[in-house]
PDB file of C-alpha atoms in Angstrom:
ATOM      1  CA  UNK S 679      16.154  14.187  -3.526  1.00 63.00           C
ATOM      2  CA  UNK S 680      12.691  14.001  -1.958  1.00 70.00           C
ATOM      3  CA  UNK S 681      11.486  10.749  -0.522  1.00 93.00           C
ATOM      4  CA  UNK S 682      10.677   8.578   2.441  1.00 96.00           C
ATOM      5  CA  UNK S 683      13.273   6.804   4.527  1.00 96.00           C
ATOM      6  CA  UNK S 684      12.704   3.956   6.933  1.00 96.00           C
ATOM      7  CA  UNK S 685      15.184   2.518   9.366  1.00 92.00           C
ATOM      8  CA  UNK S 686      16.413   0.020  10.117  1.00 93.00           C
ATOM      9  CA  UNK S 687      16.020  -2.265   7.100  1.00 94.00           C
ATOM     10  CA  UNK S 688      15.971  -5.325   9.393  1.00 94.00           C
ATOM     11  CA  UNK S 689      15.042  -5.350  13.072  1.00 93.00           C
ATOM     12  CA  UNK S 690      15.112  -8.163  15.596  1.00 91.00           C
ATOM     13  CA  UNK S 691      12.892  -8.194  18.623  1.00 88.00           C
ATOM     14  CA  UNK S 692      13.219 -10.293  21.736  1.00 88.00           C
ATOM     15  CA  UNK S 693      10.227 -11.560  23.655  1.00 83.00           C
ATOM     16  CA  UNK S 694       8.634  -8.849  25.813  1.00 85.00           C
ATOM     17  CA  UNK S 695      10.594  -6.058  24.140  1.00 91.00           C
ATOM     18  CA  UNK S 696       9.232  -2.862  22.612  1.00 94.00           C
ATOM     19  CA  UNK S 697      10.861  -1.747  19.372  1.00 94.00           C
ATOM     20  CA  UNK S 698      10.474   1.473  17.391  1.00 96.00           C
ATOM     21  CA  UNK S 699      10.539   1.744  13.612  1.00 96.00           C
ATOM     22  CA  UNK S 700      11.553   5.058  12.124  1.00 97.00           C
ATOM     23  CA  UNK S 701       9.848   6.830   9.216  1.00 97.00           C
ATOM     24  CA  UNK S 702      10.970  10.213   7.872  1.00 97.00           C
ATOM     25  CA  UNK S 703       9.775  12.110   4.785  1.00 97.00           C
ATOM     26  CA  UNK S 704      10.965  15.302   3.125  1.00 96.00           C
ATOM     27  CA  UNK S 705       8.102  15.555   0.637  1.00 95.00           C
ATOM     28  CA  UNK S 706       6.267  18.143   2.753  1.00 95.00           C
ATOM     29  CA  UNK S 707       3.293  15.771   2.970  1.00 95.00           C
ATOM     30  CA  UNK S 708       0.711  16.262   5.702  1.00 94.00           C
ATOM     31  CA  UNK S 709      -0.554  12.662   5.751  1.00 94.00           C
ATOM     32  CA  UNK S 710       1.457   9.638   6.835  1.00 96.00           C
ATOM     33  CA  UNK S 711       0.547   5.958   7.164  1.00 96.00           C
ATOM     34  CA  UNK S 712       1.835   2.698   8.585  1.00 97.00           C
ATOM     35  CA  UNK S 713       1.019  -0.651   6.967  1.00 97.00           C
ATOM     36  CA  UNK S 714       1.796  -4.204   7.851  1.00 97.00           C
ATOM     37  CA  UNK S 715       2.353  -6.802   5.122  1.00 96.00           C
ATOM     38  CA  UNK S 716       2.520 -10.536   5.778  1.00 93.00           C
ATOM     39  CA  UNK S 717       3.902 -12.964   3.176  1.00 85.00           C
ATOM     40  CA  UNK S 718       1.630 -13.197   0.160  1.00 78.00           C
ATOM     41  CA  UNK S 719      -0.817 -10.752   1.677  1.00 81.00           C
ATOM     42  CA  UNK S 720      -1.985  -7.247   0.996  1.00 88.00           C
ATOM     43  CA  UNK S 721      -1.356  -4.117   2.994  1.00 93.00           C
ATOM     44  CA  UNK S 722      -3.188  -3.722   6.276  1.00 94.00           C
ATOM     45  CA  UNK S 723      -3.427  -0.263   7.815  1.00 94.00           C
ATOM     46  CA  UNK S 724      -2.088   0.075  11.356  1.00 97.00           C
ATOM     47  CA  UNK S 725      -2.243   3.828  12.058  1.00 97.00           C
ATOM     48  CA  UNK S 726      -2.505   6.996  10.023  1.00 95.00           C
ATOM     49  CA  UNK S 727      -2.083  10.696  10.621  1.00 95.00           C
ATOM     50  CA  UNK S 728      -3.568  13.533   8.583  1.00 92.00           C
ATOM     51  CA  UNK S 729      -1.858  16.308  10.504  1.00 93.00           C
ATOM     52  CA  UNK S 730       0.758  16.912  13.169  1.00 95.00           C
ATOM     53  CA  UNK S 731      -0.254  15.930  16.723  1.00 96.00           C
ATOM     54  CA  UNK S 732      -3.192  13.891  15.489  1.00 95.00           C
ATOM     55  CA  UNK S 733      -3.514  10.258  14.419  1.00 96.00           C
ATOM     56  CA  UNK S 734      -6.167   7.574  14.025  1.00 95.00           C
ATOM     57  CA  UNK S 735      -6.260   3.822  14.440  1.00 96.00           C
ATOM     58  CA  UNK S 736      -6.380   1.705  11.326  1.00 94.00           C
ATOM     59  CA  UNK S 737      -7.695  -1.818  10.998  1.00 91.00           C
ATOM     60  CA  UNK S 738      -5.035  -3.571  13.116  1.00 95.00           C
ATOM     61  CA  UNK S 739      -3.853  -1.010  15.717  1.00 97.00           C
ATOM     62  CA  UNK S 740      -3.778  -3.359  18.710  1.00 96.00           C
ATOM     63  CA  UNK S 741      -0.242  -3.860  20.012  1.00 96.00           C
ATOM     64  CA  UNK S 742       1.109  -0.798  18.212  1.00 97.00           C
ATOM     65  CA  UNK S 743       1.534   2.869  19.077  1.00 97.00           C
ATOM     66  CA  UNK S 744       2.565   5.985  17.121  1.00 98.00           C
ATOM     67  CA  UNK S 745       3.369   9.639  17.594  1.00 97.00           C
ATOM     68  CA  UNK S 746       3.318  12.609  15.228  1.00 97.00           C
ATOM     69  CA  UNK S 747       5.221  15.427  16.877  1.00 97.00           C
ATOM     70  CA  UNK S 748       6.774  16.676  13.633  1.00 97.00           C
ATOM     71  CA  UNK S 749       5.418  16.844  10.112  1.00 97.00           C
ATOM     72  CA  UNK S 750       8.405  14.914   8.776  1.00 97.00           C
ATOM     73  CA  UNK S 751       8.366  12.033  11.245  1.00 98.00           C
ATOM     74  CA  UNK S 752       5.904   9.251  12.127  1.00 98.00           C
ATOM     75  CA  UNK S 753       7.585   6.559  14.256  1.00 98.00           C
ATOM     76  CA  UNK S 754       5.841   3.270  14.980  1.00 98.00           C
ATOM     77  CA  UNK S 755       6.388   1.337  18.220  1.00 97.00           C
ATOM     78  CA  UNK S 756       5.677  -2.369  18.218  1.00 95.00           C
ATOM     79  CA  UNK S 757       4.875  -3.165  21.829  1.00 94.00           C
ATOM     80  CA  UNK S 758       5.185  -6.427  23.734  1.00 89.00           C
ATOM     81  CA  UNK S 759       1.403  -6.690  23.485  1.00 88.00           C
ATOM     82  CA  UNK S 760       1.736  -7.490  19.774  1.00 88.00           C
ATOM     83  CA  UNK S 761       2.067 -11.265  19.941  1.00 86.00           C
ATOM     84  CA  UNK S 762       2.808 -11.881  16.282  1.00 90.00           C
ATOM     85  CA  UNK S 763       4.980  -8.972  15.124  1.00 92.00           C
ATOM     86  CA  UNK S 764       6.985 -10.736  12.420  1.00 94.00           C
ATOM     87  CA  UNK S 765       6.102  -8.905   9.199  1.00 95.00           C
ATOM     88  CA  UNK S 766       7.196  -6.330   6.642  1.00 96.00           C
ATOM     89  CA  UNK S 767       6.312  -2.812   7.797  1.00 97.00           C
ATOM     90  CA  UNK S 768       5.758  -0.067   5.249  1.00 97.00           C
ATOM     91  CA  UNK S 769       5.456   3.638   5.869  1.00 98.00           C
ATOM     92  CA  UNK S 770       3.785   5.912   3.327  1.00 96.00           C
ATOM     93  CA  UNK S 771       2.948   9.569   2.933  1.00 95.00           C
ATOM     94  CA  UNK S 772       0.692  11.643   0.734  1.00 93.00           C
ATOM     95  CA  UNK S 773      -0.510  15.164   0.227  1.00 90.00           C
ATOM     96  CA  UNK S 774      -3.888  15.903   1.754  1.00 83.00           C
ATOM     97  CA  UNK S 775      -6.811  15.172  -0.532  1.00 79.00           C
ATOM     98  CA  UNK S 776      -8.965  12.295  -1.687  1.00 76.00           C
ATOM     99  CA  UNK S 777      -7.235  11.920  -5.058  1.00 79.00           C
ATOM    100  CA  UNK S 778      -3.678  11.876  -3.812  1.00 85.00           C
ATOM    101  CA  UNK S 779      -1.100   9.159  -4.435  1.00 90.00           C
ATOM    102  CA  UNK S 780       0.708   7.438  -1.608  1.00 93.00           C
ATOM    103  CA  UNK S 781       4.494   7.255  -1.692  1.00 95.00           C
ATOM    104  CA  UNK S 782       6.114   4.391   0.159  1.00 96.00           C
ATOM    105  CA  UNK S 783       9.367   3.991   2.009  1.00 97.00           C
ATOM    106  CA  UNK S 784      11.597   0.924   1.433  1.00 96.00           C
ATOM    107  CA  UNK S 785      10.166  -0.915   4.451  1.00 97.00           C
ATOM    108  CA  UNK S 786      11.463  -2.525   7.635  1.00 97.00           C
ATOM    109  CA  UNK S 787      11.423  -6.279   8.080  1.00 96.00           C
ATOM    110  CA  UNK S 788      10.807  -7.191  11.739  1.00 94.00           C
ATOM    111  CA  UNK S 789      11.808 -10.602  13.017  1.00 92.00           C
ATOM    112  CA  UNK S 790      11.291 -12.115  16.454  1.00 86.00           C
ATOM    113  CA  UNK S 791      14.180 -13.931  18.140  1.00 81.00           C
TER     114      UNK S 791
ATOM    115  CA  UNK Z 628     -18.448  -3.025   5.254  1.00 68.00           C
ATOM    116  CA  UNK Z 629     -15.710  -2.642   2.741  1.00 78.00           C
ATOM    117  CA  UNK Z 630     -14.022  -5.164   0.492  1.00 88.00           C
ATOM    118  CA  UNK Z 631     -11.873  -5.406  -2.605  1.00 93.00           C
ATOM    119  CA  UNK Z 632     -11.664  -8.567  -4.681  1.00 95.00           C
ATOM    120  CA  UNK Z 633      -8.928  -9.357  -7.184  1.00 97.00           C
ATOM    121  CA  UNK Z 634      -7.492 -12.674  -8.413  1.00 97.00           C
ATOM    122  CA  UNK Z 635      -4.652 -13.999  -6.300  1.00 95.00           C
ATOM    123  CA  UNK Z 636      -2.533 -15.059  -9.292  1.00 97.00           C
ATOM    124  CA  UNK Z 637      -2.419 -14.546 -13.045  1.00 97.00           C
ATOM    125  CA  UNK Z 638      -0.015 -16.098 -15.563  1.00 97.00           C
ATOM    126  CA  UNK Z 639       0.775 -14.696 -19.009  1.00 97.00           C
ATOM    127  CA  UNK Z 640       3.382 -15.002 -21.733  1.00 97.00           C
ATOM    128  CA  UNK Z 641       6.066 -12.433 -22.479  1.00 97.00           C
ATOM    129  CA  UNK Z 642       4.888 -10.014 -25.170  1.00 97.00           C
ATOM    130  CA  UNK Z 643       1.210 -10.746 -24.531  1.00 97.00           C
ATOM    131  CA  UNK Z 644      -1.548  -8.681 -22.912  1.00 97.00           C
ATOM    132  CA  UNK Z 645      -2.997  -9.365 -19.465  1.00 98.00           C
ATOM    133  CA  UNK Z 646      -5.940  -7.886 -17.588  1.00 98.00           C
ATOM    134  CA  UNK Z 647      -6.225  -7.845 -13.799  1.00 98.00           C
ATOM    135  CA  UNK Z 648      -9.740  -7.256 -12.519  1.00 98.00           C
ATOM    136  CA  UNK Z 649     -10.836  -5.627  -9.299  1.00 98.00           C
ATOM    137  CA  UNK Z 650     -14.281  -5.325  -7.776  1.00 97.00           C
ATOM    138  CA  UNK Z 651     -14.922  -3.258  -4.704  1.00 96.00           C
ATOM    139  CA  UNK Z 652     -17.539  -2.519  -2.109  1.00 93.00           C
ATOM    140  CA  UNK Z 653     -17.017   0.501   0.074  1.00 88.00           C
ATOM    141  CA  UNK Z 654     -18.512   3.719   1.311  1.00 85.00           C
ATOM    142  CA  UNK Z 655     -16.971   7.101   0.596  1.00 86.00           C
ATOM    143  CA  UNK Z 656     -15.483   6.069  -2.755  1.00 90.00           C
ATOM    144  CA  UNK Z 657     -13.487   8.686  -4.631  1.00 92.00           C
ATOM    145  CA  UNK Z 658     -11.340   6.690  -7.009  1.00 95.00           C
ATOM    146  CA  UNK Z 659      -9.462   3.479  -7.804  1.00 96.00           C
ATOM    147  CA  UNK Z 660      -5.680   3.273  -7.720  1.00 96.00           C
ATOM    148  CA  UNK Z 661      -3.231   0.623  -8.875  1.00 97.00           C
ATOM    149  CA  UNK Z 662       0.160  -0.081  -7.329  1.00 97.00           C
ATOM    150  CA  UNK Z 663       2.975  -2.424  -8.331  1.00 97.00           C
ATOM    151  CA  UNK Z 664       5.230  -4.223  -5.868  1.00 97.00           C
ATOM    152  CA  UNK Z 665       8.268  -6.299  -6.763  1.00 96.00           C
ATOM    153  CA  UNK Z 666       9.425  -8.971  -4.327  1.00 92.00           C
ATOM    154  CA  UNK Z 667      11.069  -7.403  -1.286  1.00 90.00           C
ATOM    155  CA  UNK Z 668      10.338  -3.897  -2.512  1.00 93.00           C
ATOM    156  CA  UNK Z 669       7.915  -1.123  -1.740  1.00 94.00           C
ATOM    157  CA  UNK Z 670       4.676  -0.522  -3.654  1.00 96.00           C
ATOM    158  CA  UNK Z 671       4.874   2.126  -6.357  1.00 96.00           C
ATOM    159  CA  UNK Z 672       1.988   3.990  -7.917  1.00 95.00           C
ATOM    160  CA  UNK Z 673       0.903   3.002 -11.430  1.00 95.00           C
ATOM    161  CA  UNK Z 674      -2.429   4.560 -12.273  1.00 95.00           C
ATOM    162  CA  UNK Z 675      -5.534   6.240 -10.895  1.00 94.00           C
ATOM    163  CA  UNK Z 676      -9.153   6.576 -12.063  1.00 96.00           C
ATOM    164  CA  UNK Z 677     -11.526   9.020 -10.463  1.00 94.00           C
ATOM    165  CA  UNK Z 678     -13.998   9.001 -13.347  1.00 95.00           C
ATOM    166  CA  UNK Z 679     -15.419   6.245 -15.528  1.00 97.00           C
ATOM    167  CA  UNK Z 680     -13.346   5.273 -18.494  1.00 96.00           C
ATOM    168  CA  UNK Z 681      -9.856   4.332 -19.547  1.00 96.00           C
ATOM    169  CA  UNK Z 682      -6.607   5.971 -18.458  1.00 94.00           C
ATOM    170  CA  UNK Z 683      -3.507   5.116 -20.475  1.00 94.00           C
ATOM    171  CA  UNK Z 684       0.090   5.456 -19.309  1.00 89.00           C
ATOM    172  CA  UNK Z 685       2.509   3.850 -21.730  1.00 93.00           C
ATOM    173  CA  UNK Z 686       2.090   0.072 -21.715  1.00 96.00           C
ATOM    174  CA  UNK Z 687      -0.293   0.245 -18.764  1.00 96.00           C
ATOM    175  CA  UNK Z 688      -3.964   1.236 -18.851  1.00 97.00           C
ATOM    176  CA  UNK Z 689      -6.580   1.309 -16.136  1.00 98.00           C
ATOM    177  CA  UNK Z 690     -10.353   1.281 -16.420  1.00 98.00           C
ATOM    178  CA  UNK Z 691     -13.128   2.190 -14.007  1.00 98.00           C
ATOM    179  CA  UNK Z 692     -16.878   1.686 -14.007  1.00 97.00           C
ATOM    180  CA  UNK Z 693     -18.337   3.324 -10.916  1.00 95.00           C
ATOM    181  CA  UNK Z 694     -21.830   1.997 -11.601  1.00 95.00           C
ATOM    182  CA  UNK Z 695     -20.478  -1.577 -11.621  1.00 96.00           C
ATOM    183  CA  UNK Z 696     -17.981  -1.008  -8.772  1.00 96.00           C
ATOM    184  CA  UNK Z 697     -15.409  -2.542 -11.085  1.00 96.00           C
ATOM    185  CA  UNK Z 698     -12.065  -1.708 -12.537  1.00 98.00           C
ATOM    186  CA  UNK Z 699      -9.151  -3.368 -14.254  1.00 98.00           C
ATOM    187  CA  UNK Z 700      -5.484  -2.886 -15.008  1.00 98.00           C
ATOM    188  CA  UNK Z 701      -4.348  -3.768 -18.526  1.00 98.00           C
ATOM    189  CA  UNK Z 702      -0.691  -4.516 -19.185  1.00 97.00           C
ATOM    190  CA  UNK Z 703       0.428  -4.705 -22.815  1.00 97.00           C
ATOM    191  CA  UNK Z 704       3.621  -6.001 -24.423  1.00 97.00           C
ATOM    192  CA  UNK Z 705       4.488  -7.846 -21.252  1.00 97.00           C
ATOM    193  CA  UNK Z 706       8.130  -7.899 -20.218  1.00 97.00           C
ATOM    194  CA  UNK Z 707       9.819 -10.160 -17.694  1.00 97.00           C
ATOM    195  CA  UNK Z 708      10.353  -7.139 -15.426  1.00 97.00           C
ATOM    196  CA  UNK Z 709       6.554  -6.850 -15.098  1.00 97.00           C
ATOM    197  CA  UNK Z 710       6.610  -9.949 -12.877  1.00 97.00           C
ATOM    198  CA  UNK Z 711       5.339  -8.491  -9.616  1.00 97.00           C
ATOM    199  CA  UNK Z 712       2.274  -8.149  -7.420  1.00 97.00           C
ATOM    200  CA  UNK Z 713      -0.380  -5.645  -8.404  1.00 98.00           C
ATOM    201  CA  UNK Z 714      -2.731  -4.074  -5.889  1.00 97.00           C
ATOM    202  CA  UNK Z 715      -5.943  -2.256  -6.544  1.00 97.00           C
ATOM    203  CA  UNK Z 716      -6.829   0.301  -3.906  1.00 96.00           C
ATOM    204  CA  UNK Z 717      -9.847   2.426  -3.145  1.00 94.00           C
ATOM    205  CA  UNK Z 718      -9.302   6.109  -2.377  1.00 91.00           C
ATOM    206  CA  UNK Z 719     -11.713   7.091   0.360  1.00 87.00           C
ATOM    207  CA  UNK Z 720     -12.214  10.417   2.047  1.00 79.00           C
ATOM    208  CA  UNK Z 721      -9.902   9.498   4.930  1.00 79.00           C
ATOM    209  CA  UNK Z 722      -7.527   6.803   3.678  1.00 85.00           C
ATOM    210  CA  UNK Z 723      -6.695   4.309   0.952  1.00 90.00           C
ATOM    211  CA  UNK Z 724      -7.858   0.707   1.303  1.00 91.00           C
ATOM    212  CA  UNK Z 725      -5.734  -1.908  -0.485  1.00 93.00           C
ATOM    213  CA  UNK Z 726      -6.777  -5.227  -1.955  1.00 93.00           C
ATOM    214  CA  UNK Z 727      -4.800  -8.396  -1.248  1.00 93.00           C
ATOM    215  CA  UNK Z 728      -2.939  -8.182  -4.526  1.00 95.00           C
ATOM    216  CA  UNK Z 729      -2.559 -10.219  -7.710  1.00 97.00           C
ATOM    217  CA  UNK Z 730       0.687 -12.030  -8.319  1.00 96.00           C
ATOM    218  CA  UNK Z 731       1.580 -11.805 -12.037  1.00 97.00           C
ATOM    219  CA  UNK Z 732       3.754 -14.616 -13.388  1.00 97.00           C
ATOM    220  CA  UNK Z 733       5.277 -14.122 -16.840  1.00 97.00           C
ATOM    221  CA  UNK Z 734       6.464 -17.047 -18.914  1.00 95.00           C
ATOM    222  CA  UNK Z 735       9.227 -16.603 -21.521  1.00 93.00           C
TER     223      UNK Z 735
END
C-alpha cells in the first residue's frame, strides 16, 4: 500500500536536546512538506522540498532543520533553538504541479519534559 | 501579503445542510482546496476548484469565484461522523497555504 509514514507517534524532548522526526513516503512524490499544528490552530509551513537535495524555508523555519538526501525521506530536526516545540507535526507529500493534492502522514506529537 | 479567512466554528443539526465560507488574498493563485481533519488525525483531501463554479463529490460540494476571491464548502445530509475541522487552502505555484480551519459541531 502506498502512503506516508511518520515516526514516532509520540516524542518527548528534554531541555537543550535536538530531536529528529522521521517522514517516509512510497508514493513516488517529488514534493514533501513539514507543518506544525498547535491546538485549535491551522497548519503552519516549516520547510518544504520540491526535489531531492533542495529545500526552502516556510513561514516558521527558525529552530528547525531538514535534509532531503533521498526522494522518499524528509526528516525534520527540532533543535534546542526552538523554544516552544510542543505541537503536532505533520508531514505531507504531493506530485509536482500547482493543482496537486497533498497527502498527509499520521503525525508526530512532540512534548517537552 | 497572503491571508485566508474562514469562520472558526459552525454548528448544524444532523441531516441538515451547512456551508463553510472562505475568502482569500494571495498572489500566485491557482486553485482552492478543502481538507477535513478529525480530532487527533491527519488532514485528508476533500475537494478542489481551479475554475469558477461548483464541484460535486457525493454529499460534499465546493464552489469558487475567482473574481470575488471567495469559495465555500457545502455539506449535505450531515452525519455525526462529519464532526471535524475543515480547512480551506490556496494552491500557489510553490506551495499550499492553509487557513486556520472551521470546527464543525453537529447536533443530534
